[in-house]
Amino acid sequence: MEKDRISDLPDGILHKIVSLLPMRDAIRTAALSGKCRQLGKFIPNLNFESDNIVGRSFSIDRFNELDNDGQVEFLLNRKLKFVGAVDKFFQLRPCAIKMESLRIYSSLDTEHTTYLDQWIRVASSSNIESLDLTLREDDFYHLDEEKYYSFPFHLLPNKVLCLSSLKCLSLESLIMRPHPDFYGFKSLTTLFLRDVNISDVDLGNIFFTSSLLESLRLWACVSLVHLEIPSSCSRLKYLDLSNCRLECVSINAPNVKTFVYKGNLISFSFVKVPQIDHIEFTFMGDCYEWINYVFNKVPQLVPQLESLRLFCGNHIEAESIQYYFPQFTKLKQLTVTHFSSSHHDLLWMIPLLRACPSLEEFHLDLIPECEDHSRYMGEVAKLYPRCPLKRLKTVEISGFNGFWCQIDLASRLLSNADALETMTIDCRDKFQQEDGTYEIYGYYNGIKRCRRRIRRFVTKRVPQSAKLVVL
């Protein structure tokens, strides 16, 4: 039998090629070459994603057209192919070989416990540094919470159960019930839990034994009620809590710099947080109460705050917001994301700006609603006293579509910002993604009318020392 030409390449080149390939291609290459099959065992970073391993036979639209039995059968076959391919790879891999990272991305549950336990056993015994178990595919979500896989703390190595080498841990759609003898993740710096069933007590024990933790994200962990970030998390810098149904949060970590929260208004306690300089709130529920809470309480709780980002999903009337708030004396950057319609004004933002005497940058991300723009050009602007913004240098307004309320706010900013250098008005439609970034997907239909309104009503108010940029 003629020798395959791939095997003629030097080991170093082959190892580099195989290590850079997606796992599906690496497995296929190993099937073609005996030499690659041997080298494939030594790949340090393993990324097993369903689409890369078993492919996608048809689109999500076709999947949604199936009845319940058809979807169950499709997912069952998909899971069987996935666990078969991954398990075969692990059977060929020597346990003593170093594994730097392992990622499992597939909708697996208690029916696959034997496989998952074995893979984690191999990973933990090879001094793994990064472990990602995402046991839910967003496109093909069909997972029963009662069948969530339970993380195998009892399989961790050493007499005292721990993973001393693990630095990054990301878990989704499973259960965490630490073993009584679990000693913790001594080297853990990054922890991300999404849709994980874990109790307040168990999470607190993990905090207590993870003193090197720097980044913590808890998303949709609905079993959590009272969350306390203790002082033992002395290296924690980034804290993100989203959709966890919490009732109260207490932060006593002295080096936290960024705090992100998405959910209903709850009780917050900032005990010793001298380093926090950036906070993001995404309001769920009554935005009026949220705004009044943030601007009445946070200036006293976090007086050193320099950057604040607010996402307001509901419409807000100016009359519902008190006009005078305690001041954010050190706040330099304010970002507001808000739904904008032609019949709701934006003047409720004026008291917010007034409460920030040191403000240098104001970013307003508007999410437009489709309406008849021409109906609302005759509205009379509401009278508001002058609101001096002595240090404001940069204003950026995105999602601008020419509503009178938008023009009114832009005009007031130009009239009150004596030190303004640049105002940027972006007329493009943008979509906010899950990670908070925005994807630009074009201009809305009334772009020409919008730009005419900007030239007619806004341009003439631009001071000579400032510049107006229209995108």
mmCIF file of C-alpha atoms in Angstrom, residues 80-263:
data_model
loop_
_atom_site.group_PDB
_atom_site.id
_atom_site.type_symbol
_atom_site.label_atom_id
_atom_site.label_comp_id
_atom_site.label_asym_id
_atom_site.label_seq_id
_atom_site.Cartn_x
_atom_site.Cartn_y
_atom_site.Cartn_z
ATOM 1 C CA LEU A 80 -25.131 10.190 19.589
ATOM 2 C CA LYS A 81 -22.854 11.194 16.722
ATOM 3 C CA PHE A 82 -21.216 13.863 18.855
ATOM 4 C CA VAL A 83 -20.478 11.752 21.939
ATOM 5 C CA GLY A 84 -19.303 8.873 19.739
ATOM 6 C CA ALA A 85 -16.743 11.003 17.903
ATOM 7 C CA VAL A 86 -15.502 12.809 21.017
ATOM 8 C CA ASP A 87 -15.284 9.658 23.120
ATOM 9 C CA LYS A 88 -13.272 7.889 20.421
ATOM 10 C CA PHE A 89 -10.809 10.780 20.443
ATOM 11 C CA PHE A 90 -10.433 10.594 24.241
ATOM 12 C CA GLN A 91 -9.903 6.834 24.139
ATOM 13 C CA LEU A 92 -6.884 7.360 21.876
ATOM 14 C CA ARG A 93 -5.413 10.168 23.979
ATOM 15 C CA PRO A 94 -2.876 9.204 26.684
ATOM 16 C CA CYS A 95 -3.942 10.530 30.096
ATOM 17 C CA ALA A 96 -0.449 11.784 30.906
ATOM 18 C CA ILE A 97 -0.400 14.239 27.980
ATOM 19 C CA LYS A 98 -0.810 17.902 28.911
ATOM 20 C CA MET A 99 -4.230 19.384 28.055
ATOM 21 C CA GLU A 100 -4.363 23.170 28.279
ATOM 22 C CA SER A 101 -8.039 23.705 27.460
ATOM 23 C CA LEU A 102 -11.216 21.724 26.828
ATOM 24 C CA ARG A 103 -14.470 23.055 25.385
ATOM 25 C CA ILE A 104 -17.627 20.965 25.045
ATOM 26 C CA TYR A 105 -20.480 22.678 23.185
ATOM 27 C CA SER A 106 -23.478 20.386 22.752
ATOM 28 C CA SER A 107 -26.906 19.823 24.310
ATOM 29 C CA LEU A 108 -25.964 17.012 26.687
ATOM 30 C CA ASP A 109 -27.657 15.946 29.942
ATOM 31 C CA THR A 110 -27.828 13.154 32.521
ATOM 32 C CA GLU A 111 -28.112 10.546 29.769
ATOM 33 C CA HIS A 112 -24.526 11.382 28.834
ATOM 34 C CA THR A 113 -23.133 11.455 32.380
ATOM 35 C CA THR A 114 -20.773 8.519 31.778
ATOM 36 C CA TYR A 115 -19.163 10.254 28.804
ATOM 37 C CA LEU A 116 -18.939 13.691 30.418
ATOM 38 C CA ASP A 117 -17.520 12.272 33.652
ATOM 39 C CA GLN A 118 -14.825 10.407 31.743
ATOM 40 C CA TRP A 119 -13.821 13.429 29.676
ATOM 41 C CA ILE A 120 -13.603 15.649 32.752
ATOM 42 C CA ARG A 121 -11.637 12.966 34.603
ATOM 43 C CA VAL A 122 -9.050 12.913 31.810
ATOM 44 C CA ALA A 123 -8.948 16.719 31.646
ATOM 45 C CA SER A 124 -8.552 17.180 35.406
ATOM 46 C CA SER A 125 -5.759 14.600 35.585
ATOM 47 C CA SER A 126 -3.773 16.399 32.871
ATOM 48 C CA ASN A 127 -3.504 19.753 34.695
ATOM 49 C CA ILE A 128 -6.056 21.545 32.544
ATOM 50 C CA GLU A 129 -6.093 25.355 32.720
ATOM 51 C CA SER A 130 -9.358 26.215 30.930
ATOM 52 C CA LEU A 131 -12.609 24.220 31.020
ATOM 53 C CA ASP A 132 -15.778 25.220 29.134
ATOM 54 C CA LEU A 133 -18.881 23.036 29.382
ATOM 55 C CA THR A 134 -21.684 24.645 27.379
ATOM 56 C CA LEU A 135 -24.347 21.953 27.504
ATOM 57 C CA ARG A 136 -26.950 23.801 25.482
ATOM 58 C CA GLU A 137 -26.926 24.713 21.812
ATOM 59 C CA ASP A 138 -28.774 27.989 21.374
ATOM 60 C CA ASP A 139 -30.041 27.089 17.900
ATOM 61 C CA PHE A 140 -31.320 23.637 18.902
ATOM 62 C CA TYR A 141 -32.482 24.244 22.454
ATOM 63 C CA HIS A 142 -34.444 21.258 23.688
ATOM 64 C CA LEU A 143 -33.226 20.507 27.203
ATOM 65 C CA ASP A 144 -35.237 19.419 30.236
ATOM 66 C CA GLU A 145 -34.028 21.200 33.381
ATOM 67 C CA GLU A 146 -34.790 18.084 35.417
ATOM 68 C CA LYS A 147 -32.166 16.231 33.370
ATOM 69 C CA TYR A 148 -29.342 18.746 33.841
ATOM 70 C CA TYR A 149 -25.910 17.168 34.169
ATOM 71 C CA SER A 150 -24.291 17.499 37.593
ATOM 72 C CA PHE A 151 -20.684 18.688 37.641
ATOM 73 C CA PRO A 152 -18.555 15.752 38.960
ATOM 74 C CA PHE A 153 -16.745 17.283 41.925
ATOM 75 C CA HIS A 154 -16.243 13.762 43.302
ATOM 76 C CA LEU A 155 -13.984 12.894 40.360
ATOM 77 C CA LEU A 156 -11.457 15.653 40.907
ATOM 78 C CA PRO A 157 -7.926 14.422 41.628
ATOM 79 C CA ASN A 158 -5.864 14.543 44.829
ATOM 80 C CA LYS A 159 -6.774 13.458 48.332
ATOM 81 C CA VAL A 160 -8.315 16.827 49.005
ATOM 82 C CA LEU A 161 -10.628 17.444 46.050
ATOM 83 C CA CYS A 162 -9.517 20.431 43.998
ATOM 84 C CA LEU A 163 -8.399 21.561 40.565
ATOM 85 C CA SER A 164 -5.216 23.408 41.409
ATOM 86 C CA SER A 165 -4.255 24.100 37.768
ATOM 87 C CA LEU A 166 -7.637 25.433 36.555
ATOM 88 C CA LYS A 167 -7.628 29.159 35.757
ATOM 89 C CA CYS A 168 -10.763 29.620 33.630
ATOM 90 C CA LEU A 169 -14.079 27.839 34.227
ATOM 91 C CA SER A 170 -17.188 28.369 32.083
ATOM 92 C CA LEU A 171 -20.320 26.287 32.727
ATOM 93 C CA GLU A 172 -23.776 26.442 31.158
ATOM 94 C CA SER A 173 -26.985 24.479 31.746
ATOM 95 C CA LEU A 174 -25.901 22.120 34.496
ATOM 96 C CA ILE A 175 -25.981 21.629 38.274
ATOM 97 C CA MET A 176 -23.210 22.530 40.724
ATOM 98 C CA ARG A 177 -23.297 20.772 44.089
ATOM 99 C CA PRO A 178 -19.749 20.800 45.483
ATOM 100 C CA HIS A 179 -18.648 17.669 47.328
ATOM 101 C CA PRO A 180 -18.265 18.121 51.135
ATOM 102 C CA ASP A 181 -14.521 17.537 50.742
ATOM 103 C CA PHE A 182 -14.155 19.972 47.851
ATOM 104 C CA TYR A 183 -11.295 22.337 48.576
ATOM 105 C CA GLY A 184 -11.793 24.780 45.742
ATOM 106 C CA PHE A 185 -10.175 26.140 42.629
ATOM 107 C CA LYS A 186 -6.911 27.494 43.988
ATOM 108 C CA SER A 187 -5.743 29.055 40.705
ATOM 109 C CA LEU A 188 -9.119 30.135 39.294
ATOM 110 C CA THR A 189 -9.106 33.676 37.862
ATOM 111 C CA THR A 190 -12.196 33.616 35.601
ATOM 112 C CA LEU A 191 -15.606 32.099 36.421
ATOM 113 C CA PHE A 192 -18.644 32.227 34.120
ATOM 114 C CA LEU A 193 -21.869 30.456 35.130
ATOM 115 C CA ARG A 194 -24.914 30.624 32.866
ATOM 116 C CA ASP A 195 -28.168 28.837 33.629
ATOM 117 C CA VAL A 196 -26.397 26.919 36.389
ATOM 118 C CA ASN A 197 -28.349 25.510 39.333
ATOM 119 C CA ILE A 198 -26.276 26.454 42.373
ATOM 120 C CA SER A 199 -27.234 27.616 45.865
ATOM 121 C CA ASP A 200 -26.108 30.754 47.685
ATOM 122 C CA VAL A 201 -24.159 28.631 50.182
ATOM 123 C CA ASP A 202 -22.370 26.530 47.558
ATOM 124 C CA LEU A 203 -21.382 29.583 45.542
ATOM 125 C CA GLY A 204 -20.149 31.255 48.725
ATOM 126 C CA ASN A 205 -17.928 28.258 49.449
ATOM 127 C CA ILE A 206 -16.430 28.523 45.978
ATOM 128 C CA PHE A 207 -15.706 32.215 46.603
ATOM 129 C CA PHE A 208 -14.028 31.379 49.901
ATOM 130 C CA THR A 209 -11.676 28.874 48.250
ATOM 131 C CA SER A 210 -10.954 30.907 45.085
ATOM 132 C CA SER A 211 -8.900 33.807 46.364
ATOM 133 C CA LEU A 212 -7.321 34.545 42.949
ATOM 134 C CA LEU A 213 -10.660 35.169 41.204
ATOM 135 C CA GLU A 214 -10.523 38.279 38.990
ATOM 136 C CA SER A 215 -13.597 38.007 36.751
ATOM 137 C CA LEU A 216 -17.057 36.704 37.733
ATOM 138 C CA ARG A 217 -20.109 36.479 35.471
ATOM 139 C CA LEU A 218 -23.392 34.966 36.660
ATOM 140 C CA TRP A 219 -26.111 34.825 34.007
ATOM 141 C CA ALA A 220 -29.599 33.368 34.497
ATOM 142 C CA CYS A 221 -28.615 31.485 37.658
ATOM 143 C CA VAL A 222 -32.167 31.706 38.975
ATOM 144 C CA SER A 223 -31.612 29.598 42.108
ATOM 145 C CA LEU A 224 -29.498 32.382 43.627
ATOM 146 C CA VAL A 225 -31.374 34.666 46.036
ATOM 147 C CA HIS A 226 -28.975 36.487 48.356
ATOM 148 C CA LEU A 227 -25.585 37.038 46.763
ATOM 149 C CA GLU A 228 -22.643 38.170 48.848
ATOM 150 C CA ILE A 229 -19.256 38.873 47.311
ATOM 151 C CA PRO A 230 -16.937 38.543 50.334
ATOM 152 C CA SER A 231 -13.725 40.362 51.107
ATOM 153 C CA SER A 232 -11.845 37.102 50.470
ATOM 154 C CA CYS A 233 -12.347 37.853 46.744
ATOM 155 C CA SER A 234 -9.666 40.483 47.126
ATOM 156 C CA ARG A 235 -8.493 40.247 43.500
ATOM 157 C CA LEU A 236 -11.931 40.415 41.889
ATOM 158 C CA LYS A 237 -12.040 43.241 39.346
ATOM 159 C CA TYR A 238 -15.007 42.476 37.096
ATOM 160 C CA LEU A 239 -18.509 41.486 38.305
ATOM 161 C CA ASP A 240 -21.438 40.805 35.939
ATOM 162 C CA LEU A 241 -24.869 39.704 37.227
ATOM 163 C CA SER A 242 -27.589 39.225 34.597
ATOM 164 C CA ASN A 243 -31.145 37.863 34.910
ATOM 165 C CA CYS A 244 -30.513 35.956 38.135
ATOM 166 C CA ARG A 245 -33.760 36.832 39.996
ATOM 167 C CA LEU A 246 -31.753 37.992 42.982
ATOM 168 C CA GLU A 247 -33.381 39.752 45.919
ATOM 169 C CA CYS A 248 -30.263 41.430 47.254
ATOM 170 C CA VAL A 249 -26.582 41.847 46.403
ATOM 171 C CA SER A 250 -23.807 42.732 48.811
ATOM 172 C CA ILE A 251 -20.366 43.590 47.441
ATOM 173 C CA ASN A 252 -17.445 43.663 49.838
ATOM 174 C CA ALA A 253 -14.603 43.014 47.382
ATOM 175 C CA PRO A 254 -12.132 45.902 47.691
ATOM 176 C CA ASN A 255 -10.674 45.813 44.163
ATOM 177 C CA VAL A 256 -13.789 45.511 41.987
ATOM 178 C CA LYS A 257 -13.530 48.101 39.213
ATOM 179 C CA THR A 258 -16.492 47.199 36.977
ATOM 180 C CA PHE A 259 -19.991 46.188 38.075
ATOM 181 C CA VAL A 260 -22.623 45.102 35.521
ATOM 182 C CA TYR A 261 -26.205 44.313 36.519
ATOM 183 C CA LYS A 262 -29.258 43.331 34.467
ATOM 184 C CA GLY A 263 -32.566 42.628 36.190
#
